[in-house]
Coordinates of C-alpha atoms and ligand atoms in Angstrom, one line a residue:
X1 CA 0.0 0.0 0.0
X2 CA 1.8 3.3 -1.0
X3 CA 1.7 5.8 2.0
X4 CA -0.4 8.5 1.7
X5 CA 0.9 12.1 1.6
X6 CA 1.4 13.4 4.8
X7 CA 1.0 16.9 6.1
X8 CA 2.6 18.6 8.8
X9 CA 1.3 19.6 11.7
X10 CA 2.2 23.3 11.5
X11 CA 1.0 23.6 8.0
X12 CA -2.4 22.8 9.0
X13 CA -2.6 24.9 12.3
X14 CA -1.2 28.1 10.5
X15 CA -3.7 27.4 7.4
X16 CA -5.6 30.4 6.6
X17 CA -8.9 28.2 6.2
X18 CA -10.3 24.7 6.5
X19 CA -10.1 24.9 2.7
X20 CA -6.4 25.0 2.3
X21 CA -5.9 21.6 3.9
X22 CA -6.1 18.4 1.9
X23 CA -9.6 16.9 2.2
X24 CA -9.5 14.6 3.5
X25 CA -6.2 15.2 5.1
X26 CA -3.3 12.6 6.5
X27 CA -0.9 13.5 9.6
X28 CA 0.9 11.3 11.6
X29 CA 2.5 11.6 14.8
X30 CA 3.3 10.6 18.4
X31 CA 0.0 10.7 20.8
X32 CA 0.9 13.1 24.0
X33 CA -2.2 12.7 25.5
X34 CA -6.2 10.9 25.3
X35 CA -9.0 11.9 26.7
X36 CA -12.1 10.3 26.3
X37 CA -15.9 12.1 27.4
X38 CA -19.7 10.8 26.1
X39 CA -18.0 8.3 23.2
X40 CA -15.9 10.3 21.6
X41 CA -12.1 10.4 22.5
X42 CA -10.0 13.6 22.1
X43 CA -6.2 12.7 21.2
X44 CA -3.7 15.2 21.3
X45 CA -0.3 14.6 18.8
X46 CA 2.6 16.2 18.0
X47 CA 4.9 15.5 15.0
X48 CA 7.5 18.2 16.0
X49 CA 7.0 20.6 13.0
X50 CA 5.6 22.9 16.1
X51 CA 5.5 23.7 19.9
X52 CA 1.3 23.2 19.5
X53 CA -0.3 19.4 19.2
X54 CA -3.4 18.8 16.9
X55 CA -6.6 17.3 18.5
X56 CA -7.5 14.0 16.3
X57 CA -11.7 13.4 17.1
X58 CA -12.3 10.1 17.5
X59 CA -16.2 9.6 17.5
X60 CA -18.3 6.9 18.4
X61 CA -19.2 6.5 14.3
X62 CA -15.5 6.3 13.3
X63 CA -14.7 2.0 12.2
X64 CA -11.4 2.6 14.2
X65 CA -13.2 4.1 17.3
X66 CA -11.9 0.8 19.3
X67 CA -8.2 1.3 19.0
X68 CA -8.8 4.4 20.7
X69 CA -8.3 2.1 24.1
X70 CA -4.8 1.1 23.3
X71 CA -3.9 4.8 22.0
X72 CA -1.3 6.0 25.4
X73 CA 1.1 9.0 25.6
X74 CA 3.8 8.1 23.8
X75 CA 2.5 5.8 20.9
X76 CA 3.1 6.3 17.0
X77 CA 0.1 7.2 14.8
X78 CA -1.7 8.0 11.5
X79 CA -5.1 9.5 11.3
X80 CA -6.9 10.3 7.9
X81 CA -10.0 12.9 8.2
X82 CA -11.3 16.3 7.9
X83 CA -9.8 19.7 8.8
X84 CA -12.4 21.7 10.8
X85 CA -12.7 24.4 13.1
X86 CA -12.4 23.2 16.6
X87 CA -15.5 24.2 18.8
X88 CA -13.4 23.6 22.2
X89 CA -11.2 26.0 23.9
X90 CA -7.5 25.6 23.5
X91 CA -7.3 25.2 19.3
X92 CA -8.1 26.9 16.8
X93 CA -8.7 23.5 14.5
X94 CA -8.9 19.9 15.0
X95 CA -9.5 16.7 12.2
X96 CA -12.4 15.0 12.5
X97 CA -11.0 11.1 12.1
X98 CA -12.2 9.0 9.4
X99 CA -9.6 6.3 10.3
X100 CA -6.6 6.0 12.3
X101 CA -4.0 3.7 12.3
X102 CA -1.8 2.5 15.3
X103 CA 1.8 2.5 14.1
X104 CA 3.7 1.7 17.4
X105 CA 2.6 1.3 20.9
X106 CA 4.1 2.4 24.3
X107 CA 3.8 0.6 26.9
X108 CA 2.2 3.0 29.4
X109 CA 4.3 0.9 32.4
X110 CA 7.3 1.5 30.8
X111 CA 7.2 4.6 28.7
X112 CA 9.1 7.3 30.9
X113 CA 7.7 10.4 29.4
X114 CA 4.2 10.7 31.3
X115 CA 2.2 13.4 31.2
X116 CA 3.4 15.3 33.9
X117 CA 6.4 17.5 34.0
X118 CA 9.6 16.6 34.3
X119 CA 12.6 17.7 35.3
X120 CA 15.1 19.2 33.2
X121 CA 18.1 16.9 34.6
X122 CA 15.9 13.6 34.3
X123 CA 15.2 14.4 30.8
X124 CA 19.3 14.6 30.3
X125 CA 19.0 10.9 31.0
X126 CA 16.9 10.4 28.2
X127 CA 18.5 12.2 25.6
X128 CA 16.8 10.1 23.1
X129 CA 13.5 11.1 24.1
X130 CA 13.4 14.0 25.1
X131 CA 13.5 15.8 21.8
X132 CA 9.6 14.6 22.1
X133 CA 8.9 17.0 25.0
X134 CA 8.1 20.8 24.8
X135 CA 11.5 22.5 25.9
X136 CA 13.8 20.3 23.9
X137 CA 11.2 20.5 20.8
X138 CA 11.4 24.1 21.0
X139 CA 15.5 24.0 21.6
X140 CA 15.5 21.9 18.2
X141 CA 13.8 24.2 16.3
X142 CA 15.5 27.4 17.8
X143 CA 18.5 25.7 17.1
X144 CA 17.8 25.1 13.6
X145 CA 16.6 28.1 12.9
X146 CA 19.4 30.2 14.6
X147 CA 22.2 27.5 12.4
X148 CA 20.4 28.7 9.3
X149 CA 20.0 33.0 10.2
X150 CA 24.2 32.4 10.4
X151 CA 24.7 31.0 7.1
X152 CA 22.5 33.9 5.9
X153 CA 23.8 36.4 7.6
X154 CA 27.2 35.5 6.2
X155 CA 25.8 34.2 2.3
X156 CA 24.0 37.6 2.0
X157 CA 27.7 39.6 3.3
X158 CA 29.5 37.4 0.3
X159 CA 31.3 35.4 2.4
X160 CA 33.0 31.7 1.6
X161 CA 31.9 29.0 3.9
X162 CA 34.8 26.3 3.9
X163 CA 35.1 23.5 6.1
X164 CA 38.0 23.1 8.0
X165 CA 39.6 19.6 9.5
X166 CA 38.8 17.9 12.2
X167 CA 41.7 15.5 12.9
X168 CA 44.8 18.3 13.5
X169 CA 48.4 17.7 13.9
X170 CA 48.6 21.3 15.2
X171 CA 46.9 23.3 18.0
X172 CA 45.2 26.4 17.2
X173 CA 44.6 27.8 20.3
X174 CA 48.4 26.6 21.7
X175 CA 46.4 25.8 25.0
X176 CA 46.6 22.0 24.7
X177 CA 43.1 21.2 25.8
X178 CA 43.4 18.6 22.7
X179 CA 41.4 15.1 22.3
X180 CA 43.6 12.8 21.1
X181 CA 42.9 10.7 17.9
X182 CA 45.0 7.4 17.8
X183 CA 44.6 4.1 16.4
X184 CA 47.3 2.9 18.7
X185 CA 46.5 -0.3 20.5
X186 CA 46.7 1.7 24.3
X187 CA 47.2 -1.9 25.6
X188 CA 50.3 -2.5 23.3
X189 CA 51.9 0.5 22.6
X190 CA 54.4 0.7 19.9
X191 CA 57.6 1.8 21.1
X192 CA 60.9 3.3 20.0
X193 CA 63.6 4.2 22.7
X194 CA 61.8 3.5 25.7
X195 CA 58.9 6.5 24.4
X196 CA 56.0 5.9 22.3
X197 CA 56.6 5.0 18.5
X198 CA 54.0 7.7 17.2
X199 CA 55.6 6.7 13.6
X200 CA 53.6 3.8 13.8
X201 CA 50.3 5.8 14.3
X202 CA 48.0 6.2 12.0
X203 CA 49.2 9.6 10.5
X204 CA 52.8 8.8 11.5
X205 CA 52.6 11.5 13.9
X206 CA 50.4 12.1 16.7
X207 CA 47.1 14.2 15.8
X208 CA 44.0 15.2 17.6
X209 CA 40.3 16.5 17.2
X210 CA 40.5 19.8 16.4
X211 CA 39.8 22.7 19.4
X212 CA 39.1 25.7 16.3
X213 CA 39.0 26.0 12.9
X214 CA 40.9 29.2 13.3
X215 CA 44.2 28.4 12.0
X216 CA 43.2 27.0 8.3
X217 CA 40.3 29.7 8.1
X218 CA 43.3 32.2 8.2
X219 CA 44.3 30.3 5.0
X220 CA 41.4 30.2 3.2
X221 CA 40.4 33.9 4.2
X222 CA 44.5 35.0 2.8
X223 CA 43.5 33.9 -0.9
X224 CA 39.4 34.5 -1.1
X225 CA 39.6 37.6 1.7
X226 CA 35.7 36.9 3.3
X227 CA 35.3 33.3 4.5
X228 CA 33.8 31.3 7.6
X229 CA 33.3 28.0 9.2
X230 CA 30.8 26.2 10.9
X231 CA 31.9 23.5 12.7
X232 CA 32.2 20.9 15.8
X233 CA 35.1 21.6 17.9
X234 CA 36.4 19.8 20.5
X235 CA 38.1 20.6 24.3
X236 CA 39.5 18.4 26.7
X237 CA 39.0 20.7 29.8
X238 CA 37.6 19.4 32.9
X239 CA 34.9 22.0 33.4
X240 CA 32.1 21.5 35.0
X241 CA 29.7 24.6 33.9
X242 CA 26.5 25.2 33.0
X243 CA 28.2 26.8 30.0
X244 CA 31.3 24.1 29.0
X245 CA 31.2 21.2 26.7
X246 CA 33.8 19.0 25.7
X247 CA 32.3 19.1 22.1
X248 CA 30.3 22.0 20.8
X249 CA 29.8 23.8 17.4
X250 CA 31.7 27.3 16.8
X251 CA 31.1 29.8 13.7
X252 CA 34.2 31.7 12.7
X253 CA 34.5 34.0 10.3
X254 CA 38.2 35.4 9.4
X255 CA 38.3 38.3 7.0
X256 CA 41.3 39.7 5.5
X257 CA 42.2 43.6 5.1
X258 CA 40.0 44.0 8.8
X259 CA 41.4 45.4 12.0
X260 CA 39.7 44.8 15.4
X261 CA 37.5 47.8 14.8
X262 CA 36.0 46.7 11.8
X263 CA 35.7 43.3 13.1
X264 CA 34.2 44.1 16.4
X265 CA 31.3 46.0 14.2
X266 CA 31.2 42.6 12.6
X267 CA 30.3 40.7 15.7
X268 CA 28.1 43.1 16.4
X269 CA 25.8 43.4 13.8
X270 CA 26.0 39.6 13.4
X271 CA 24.6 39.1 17.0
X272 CA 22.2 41.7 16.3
X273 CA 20.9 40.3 13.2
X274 CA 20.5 36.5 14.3
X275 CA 18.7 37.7 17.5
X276 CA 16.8 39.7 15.3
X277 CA 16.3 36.1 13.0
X278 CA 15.2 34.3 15.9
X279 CA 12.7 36.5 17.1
X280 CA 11.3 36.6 13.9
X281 CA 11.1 32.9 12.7
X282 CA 10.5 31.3 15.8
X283 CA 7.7 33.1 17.9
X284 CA 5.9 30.8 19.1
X285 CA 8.9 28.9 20.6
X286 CA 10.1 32.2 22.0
X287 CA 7.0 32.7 23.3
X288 CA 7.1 29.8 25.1
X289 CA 10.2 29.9 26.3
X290 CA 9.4 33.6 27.7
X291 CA 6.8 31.8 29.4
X292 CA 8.2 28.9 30.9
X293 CA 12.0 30.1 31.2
X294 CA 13.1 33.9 31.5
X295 CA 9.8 36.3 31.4
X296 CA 12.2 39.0 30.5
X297 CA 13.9 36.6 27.0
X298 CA 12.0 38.7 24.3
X299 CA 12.4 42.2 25.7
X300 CA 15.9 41.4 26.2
X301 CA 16.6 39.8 22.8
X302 CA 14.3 43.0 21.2
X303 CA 16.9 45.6 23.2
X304 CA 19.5 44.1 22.1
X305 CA 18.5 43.7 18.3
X306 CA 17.9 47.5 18.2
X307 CA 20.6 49.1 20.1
X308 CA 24.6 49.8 20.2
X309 CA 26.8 47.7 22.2
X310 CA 29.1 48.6 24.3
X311 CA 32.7 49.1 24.1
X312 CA 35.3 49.2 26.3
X313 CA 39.2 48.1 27.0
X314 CA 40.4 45.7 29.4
X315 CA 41.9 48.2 31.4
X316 CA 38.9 49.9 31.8
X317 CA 37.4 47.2 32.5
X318 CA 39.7 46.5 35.2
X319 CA 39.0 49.7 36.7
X320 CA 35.3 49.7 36.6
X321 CA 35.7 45.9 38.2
X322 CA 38.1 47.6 41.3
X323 CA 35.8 50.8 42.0
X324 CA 32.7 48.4 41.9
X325 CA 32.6 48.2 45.4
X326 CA 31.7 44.4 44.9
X327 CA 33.8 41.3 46.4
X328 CA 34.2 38.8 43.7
X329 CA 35.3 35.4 45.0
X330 CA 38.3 36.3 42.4
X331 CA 40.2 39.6 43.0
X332 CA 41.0 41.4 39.8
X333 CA 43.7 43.1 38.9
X334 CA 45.8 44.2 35.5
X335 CA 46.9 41.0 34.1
X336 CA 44.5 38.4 35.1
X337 CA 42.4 37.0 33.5
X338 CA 38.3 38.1 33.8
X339 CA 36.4 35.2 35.3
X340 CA 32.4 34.6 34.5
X341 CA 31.6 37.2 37.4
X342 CA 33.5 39.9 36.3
X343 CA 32.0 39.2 33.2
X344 CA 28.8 39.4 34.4
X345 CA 29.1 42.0 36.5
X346 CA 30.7 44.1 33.2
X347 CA 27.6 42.9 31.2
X348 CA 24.3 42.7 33.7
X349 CA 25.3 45.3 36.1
X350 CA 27.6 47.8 34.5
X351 CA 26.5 48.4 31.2
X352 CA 23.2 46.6 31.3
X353 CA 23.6 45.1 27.4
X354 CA 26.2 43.2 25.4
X355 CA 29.7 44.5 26.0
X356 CA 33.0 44.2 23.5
X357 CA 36.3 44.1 25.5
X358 CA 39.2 45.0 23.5
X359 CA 43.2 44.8 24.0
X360 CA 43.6 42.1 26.5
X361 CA 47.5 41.6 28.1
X362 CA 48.9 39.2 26.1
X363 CA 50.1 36.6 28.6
X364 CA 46.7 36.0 29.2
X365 CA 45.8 35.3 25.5
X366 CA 46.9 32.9 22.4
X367 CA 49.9 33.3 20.7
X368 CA 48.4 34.8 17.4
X369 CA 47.2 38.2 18.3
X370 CA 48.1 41.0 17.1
X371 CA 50.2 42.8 19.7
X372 CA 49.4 46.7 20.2
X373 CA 52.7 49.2 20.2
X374 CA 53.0 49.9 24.2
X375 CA 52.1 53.4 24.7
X376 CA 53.2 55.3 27.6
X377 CA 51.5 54.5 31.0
X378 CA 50.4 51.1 29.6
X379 CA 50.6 48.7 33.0
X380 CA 52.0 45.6 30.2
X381 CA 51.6 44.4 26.8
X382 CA 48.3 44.3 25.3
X383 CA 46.7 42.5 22.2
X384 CA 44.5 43.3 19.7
X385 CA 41.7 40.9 21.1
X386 CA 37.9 41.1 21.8
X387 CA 35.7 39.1 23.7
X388 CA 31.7 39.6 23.4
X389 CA 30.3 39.6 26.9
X390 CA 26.3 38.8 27.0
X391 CA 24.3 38.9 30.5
X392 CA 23.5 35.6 32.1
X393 CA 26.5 33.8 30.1
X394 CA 29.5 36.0 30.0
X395 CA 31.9 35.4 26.8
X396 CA 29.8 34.5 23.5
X397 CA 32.4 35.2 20.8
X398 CA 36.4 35.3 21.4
X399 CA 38.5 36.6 18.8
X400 CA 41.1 39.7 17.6
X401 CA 43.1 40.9 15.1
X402 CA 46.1 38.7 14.6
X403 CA 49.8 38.9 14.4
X404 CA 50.3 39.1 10.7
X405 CA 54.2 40.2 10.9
X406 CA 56.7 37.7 10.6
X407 CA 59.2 38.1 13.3
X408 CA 56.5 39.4 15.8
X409 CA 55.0 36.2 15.1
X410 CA 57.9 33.8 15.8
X411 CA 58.9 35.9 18.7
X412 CA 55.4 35.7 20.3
X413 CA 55.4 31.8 19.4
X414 CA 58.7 31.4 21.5
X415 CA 57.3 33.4 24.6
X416 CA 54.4 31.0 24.4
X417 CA 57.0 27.8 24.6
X418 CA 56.0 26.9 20.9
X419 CA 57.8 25.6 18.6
X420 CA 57.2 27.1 15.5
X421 CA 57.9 24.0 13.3
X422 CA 54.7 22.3 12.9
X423 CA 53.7 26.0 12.1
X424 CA 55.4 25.9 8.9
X425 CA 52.4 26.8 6.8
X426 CA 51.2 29.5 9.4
X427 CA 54.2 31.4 9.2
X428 CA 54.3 31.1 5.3
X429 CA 51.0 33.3 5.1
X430 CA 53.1 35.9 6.9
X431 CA 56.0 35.2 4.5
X432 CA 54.1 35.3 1.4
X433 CA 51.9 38.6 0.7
X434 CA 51.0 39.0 4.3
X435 CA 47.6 41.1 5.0
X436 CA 45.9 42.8 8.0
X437 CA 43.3 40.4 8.7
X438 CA 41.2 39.4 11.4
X439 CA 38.5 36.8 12.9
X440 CA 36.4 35.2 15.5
X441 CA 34.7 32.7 17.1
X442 CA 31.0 32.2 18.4
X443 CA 29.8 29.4 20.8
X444 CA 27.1 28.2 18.8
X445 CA 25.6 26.5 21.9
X446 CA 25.8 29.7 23.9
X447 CA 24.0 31.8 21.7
X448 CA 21.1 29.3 21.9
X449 CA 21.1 29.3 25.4
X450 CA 21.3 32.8 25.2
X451 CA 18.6 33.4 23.0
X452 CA 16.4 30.7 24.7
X453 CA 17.2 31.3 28.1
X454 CA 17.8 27.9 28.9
X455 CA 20.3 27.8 32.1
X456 CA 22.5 24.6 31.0
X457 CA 24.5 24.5 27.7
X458 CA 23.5 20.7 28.2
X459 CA 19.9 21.2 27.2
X460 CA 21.2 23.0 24.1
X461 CA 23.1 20.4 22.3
X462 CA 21.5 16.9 21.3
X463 CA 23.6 14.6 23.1
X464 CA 25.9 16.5 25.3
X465 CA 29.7 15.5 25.8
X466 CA 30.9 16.8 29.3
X467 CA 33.8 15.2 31.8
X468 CA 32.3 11.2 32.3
X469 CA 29.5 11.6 30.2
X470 CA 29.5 10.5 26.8
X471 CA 26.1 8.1 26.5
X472 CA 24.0 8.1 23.4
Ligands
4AD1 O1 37.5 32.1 22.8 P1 37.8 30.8 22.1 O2 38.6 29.8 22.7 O3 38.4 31.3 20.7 C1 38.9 30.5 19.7 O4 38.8 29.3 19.7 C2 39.4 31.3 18.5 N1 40.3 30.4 17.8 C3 38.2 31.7 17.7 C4 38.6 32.6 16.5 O5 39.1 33.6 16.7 N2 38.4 32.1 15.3 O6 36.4 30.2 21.7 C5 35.4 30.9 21.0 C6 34.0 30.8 21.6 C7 33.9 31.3 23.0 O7 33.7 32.7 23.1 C8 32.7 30.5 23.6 O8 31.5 31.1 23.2 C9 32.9 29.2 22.8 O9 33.7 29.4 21.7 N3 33.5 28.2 23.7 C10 32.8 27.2 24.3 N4 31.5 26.8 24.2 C11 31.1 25.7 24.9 N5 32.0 24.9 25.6 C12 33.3 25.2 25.7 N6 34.1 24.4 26.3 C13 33.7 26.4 25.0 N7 35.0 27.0 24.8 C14 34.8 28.0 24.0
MG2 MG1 37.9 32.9 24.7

C-alpha cells in the first residue's frame, strides 16, 4: 500500500482556512495525550514541526473508534480525516478522524515520558527522548533556525563558507586542551627508545580532534579575503559549567584587510541580526520559552537587536571591576584574566547590554594576536583581542586581530613555549603577501542558550559530551 501524503502539523494549524488543507487530510505523529468524554475520544499529537499538538476526534461512528483504548502517551500514529474548526477552547482547528492507524505502541508501564512534568536533569538521562517534550522541541527548532539566520547572515555579506579539518596535527589555540585521535592499541603500545613510536600511528605523527577552525580559516580567508566555518570543535578541559562542553559547534568568520575595529562591528551586527532572525522565525517557541524560562527573554533579545553595544578596554574594564565596590570570589587586577563574574558584572550590572572588550594583556591570551605598540603608561603588553560579553553567560564570541608580521609572530610563538615548526604553513601566510586580517569565534551553543534562556549549555546540544558523560 503506497503511504499516503502526509502533512505537517504546523501547515495545518497556521492554514488560513479549513479549505487550504487536503480533504481529507493525512498526519501522523506521536499521541501526547487521550481523553475520552460521552464516546468520543480527544487525542492530542505532535509530530515536531511545532510547539502546539493537533486534536484527532475520534467519534463513536468512526470503524477505528476501538483502537482508541490502546492509544497511550507516547504511541506512533496515523489518522486520515477532515480539517475543521475546533469548537473547544484551547485550538483553533482539529480533524475530525475518518480512520486511524496505530503505528507503534508504548507501553504505558514502561514509557518514561508521562504526562506530567519533568525535570530538566531527568530528561538529560533520556537524551533520546526527550527531543519529544516541549522544551527540547522548542530548543531543536530554535537551534535550527538560529544554524540557518548564520549561514544567511554570512551568504547575504559574500562570504566563503569552507570546512575546516577535524583531525589536526597542530593546536590552534596553543592551550593544549586537545582530544587525542590514535589508532594505537593503548594496551600494546608501539615503542621506539623507551617512548611511544608515534611513527607507527596512524598519521605517522600524533594528531588530535581539532579545538578551532581558526588556524586553516586564516588560509582560506589570505586567498578569497571573506570566509567562515561552521563546525564541531572539541576541548579536553575538565569543566564542569552550565556553559562548558567538551564538544560544541563554533562559527568563525576570518576576514582579510579587517582590524579589530572593523571586526568588532562585525560581531556586532551579526549578534544583532541572528537575535533579530530568531525572534522573527521562531515566535511561538520564543513565546514559550518567555513563558516557561526567563519572562524578560524577548524584551531582552528585542533591546539588544535594536541598540549599540558597548565598548570598552580591558583596562577599563579592570577599573570599573576595582571601584565596583563588589567582592568577587576572584580579586581582579591588571593581568588576570576576567572570570564569569567579572563578566557578568561588566555585562548585567555595569553596562546593562552586550559589552566588547578590547586589548587584553597578552600573557593571558593565544599566541596569534596582534600585539598593540606599548604606549606610555600602559601597565603591560596588550593585544588586539575582543571578547563579546552577553548577560546571564559572560563570553559569547572570542577573537582579535592577529599577528600578521613575521618576526613578531615567531617571537610571540617562543614566549608562548611553541615551537614554530609544525607551524610551517602559518608562518608562510606571513612570509608570502601578508595582509591585516582578522576573525572570531561564536559558541554556537551559547547563543542558543542565550537566545532561549535555557540555564544549561546541556539542554542546548542533542547529546551532550561533558567530563564522564559520553552516552547516546
Ligand atoms: O575564545 P575561544 O577559545 O576562541 C577560539 O577558539 C578562537 N580560535 C576563535 C577565533 O578567533 N576564530 O572560543 C570561541 C568561543 C567562546 O567565546 C565561547 O563562546 C565558545 O567558543 N566556547 C565554548 N562553548 C562551549 N563549551 C566550551 N568548552 C567552549 N569553549 C569556548
Ligand atoms: Mg575565549
Amino acid at each position: 500500500m503506497p503511504t499516503p501524503q502526509r502533512t505537517r502539523i504546523q501547515t495545518l494549524l497556521t492554514a488560513e482556512t479549513t479549505d487550504d488543507a487536503p480533504n481529507p487530510v493525512t498526519v501522523s505523529g506521536w499521541v501526547k495525550t487521550v481523553r475520552s468524554s460521552g464516546g468520543v475520544a480527544f487525542v492530542q499529537i505532535n509530530d515536531g514541526s511545532s510547539l502546539a499538538d493537533l486534536q484527532i476526534v475520534v467519534d463513536a461512528n468512526c470503524p477505528d473508534y476501538p483502537l482508541v483504548d490502546r492509544l497511550t502517551t507516547g504511541c506512533s500514529l496515523t489518522a486520515i480525516g477532515v480539517l475543521r474548526e475546533s469548537p473547544g477552547r484551547g485550538q483553533r482547528y482539529e480533524v475530525a478522524a475518518d480512520s486511524l492507524t496505530l503505528l507503534g505502541d508504548a507501553d504505558p508501564e514502561e514509557y518514561p515520558l508521562q504526562k506530567k512534568r519533568h525535570t530538566l536533569e531527568f530528561l538529560r538521562e533520556l537524551a533520546h527522548l526527550r527531543p519529544r517534550t516541549n522544551t527540547f522541541g522548542a530548543v531543536a527548532r530554535v537551534r535550527n533556525a538560529m544554524a540557518f539566520g548564520i549561514h544567511q547572515f554570512f551568504q547575504q555579506r559574500g562570504f566563503l563558507y569552507v570546512q575546516t579539518p577535524i583531525i589536526t596535527a597542530s593546536d590552534a589555540e596553543g592551550a593544549g586542551a586537545m582530544f587525542r585521535a590514535t589508532t594505537l592499541d593503548l594496551n600494546d603500545l608501539p615503542t621506539q627508545g623507551g617512548q611511544v613510536d608515534n611513527n607507527a600511528d596512524f598519521f605517522g605523527r600524533p594528531a588530535f580532534l581539532t579545538v578551532s577552525g581558526q588556524l586553516e580559516a586564516e588560509i582560506f580567508s589570505q586567498a578569497m579575503s571573506d570566509v567562515y566555518t561552521f563546525g564541531p570543535t572539541f576541548r579536553a578541559e575538565n569543566s564542569n559549567t552550565s556553559r562548558h562542553l567538551a564538544e560544541f559547534w563554533m562559527v568563525e568568520p576570518e576576514v582579510a584587510f579587517c582590524d579589530l575595529d572593523g571586526l568588532a562591528q562585525l560581531a556586532e551586527d551579526f549578534l544583532r541580526s541572528i537575535f533579530a532572525h530568531v525572534l522573527d522565525n521562531c515566535s511561538e517557541d520564543m513565546a514559550f520559552f518567555n513563558r516557561f524560562y526567563d519572562k524578560e527573554l524577548i524584551t531582552t533579545l528585542e533591546d539588544i537587536a535594536n541598540s549599540d553595544f558597548e565598548r570598552m578596554t580591558y583596562t577599563e574594564a579592570v577599573n570599573a571591576l576595582q571601584a565596583s565596590g563588589e567582592s568577587f570570589e576572584f580579586p581582579v587586577q591588571w593581568g588576570s584574566d576576567l572570570q564569569s563574574e567579572h563578566e557578568r558584572y561588566l555585562t548585567e550590572r555595569k553596562v546593562g547590554r552586550p559589552v566588547i572588550v578590547t586589548d587584553y594583556p597578552s600573557a593571558i591570551k593565544a599566541f596569534y594576536m596582534r600585539l598593540n605598540s606599548r604606549a606610555p603608561g600602559d601597565q603591560g603588553e596588550t593585544v588586539r583581542a575582543m571578547d563579546v560579553l552577553v548577560p546571564r553567560i559572560g563570553e559569547i564570541i572570542g577573537g582579535s586581530q592577529r599577528e600578521e608580521r613575521l618576526d613578531v609572530l615567531q617571537t610571540r610563538m617562543a614566549e608562548a613555549g611553541l615551537d614554530d615548526a609544525p607551524y610551517w604553513w602559518y608562518l608562510d601566510l606571513r612570509r608570502y603577501g601578508t595582509t591585516p586580517h582578522a576573525g572570531f569565534g561564536l559558541g554556537f551553543e551559547r547563543t542558543v542558550q542565550f537566545a532561549t534562556g535555557m540555564q544549561n549549555i546541556r539542554d542546548i546540544i542533542a547529546f551532550p559530551r561533558t567530563p564522564r558523560s559520553a552516552e547516546f
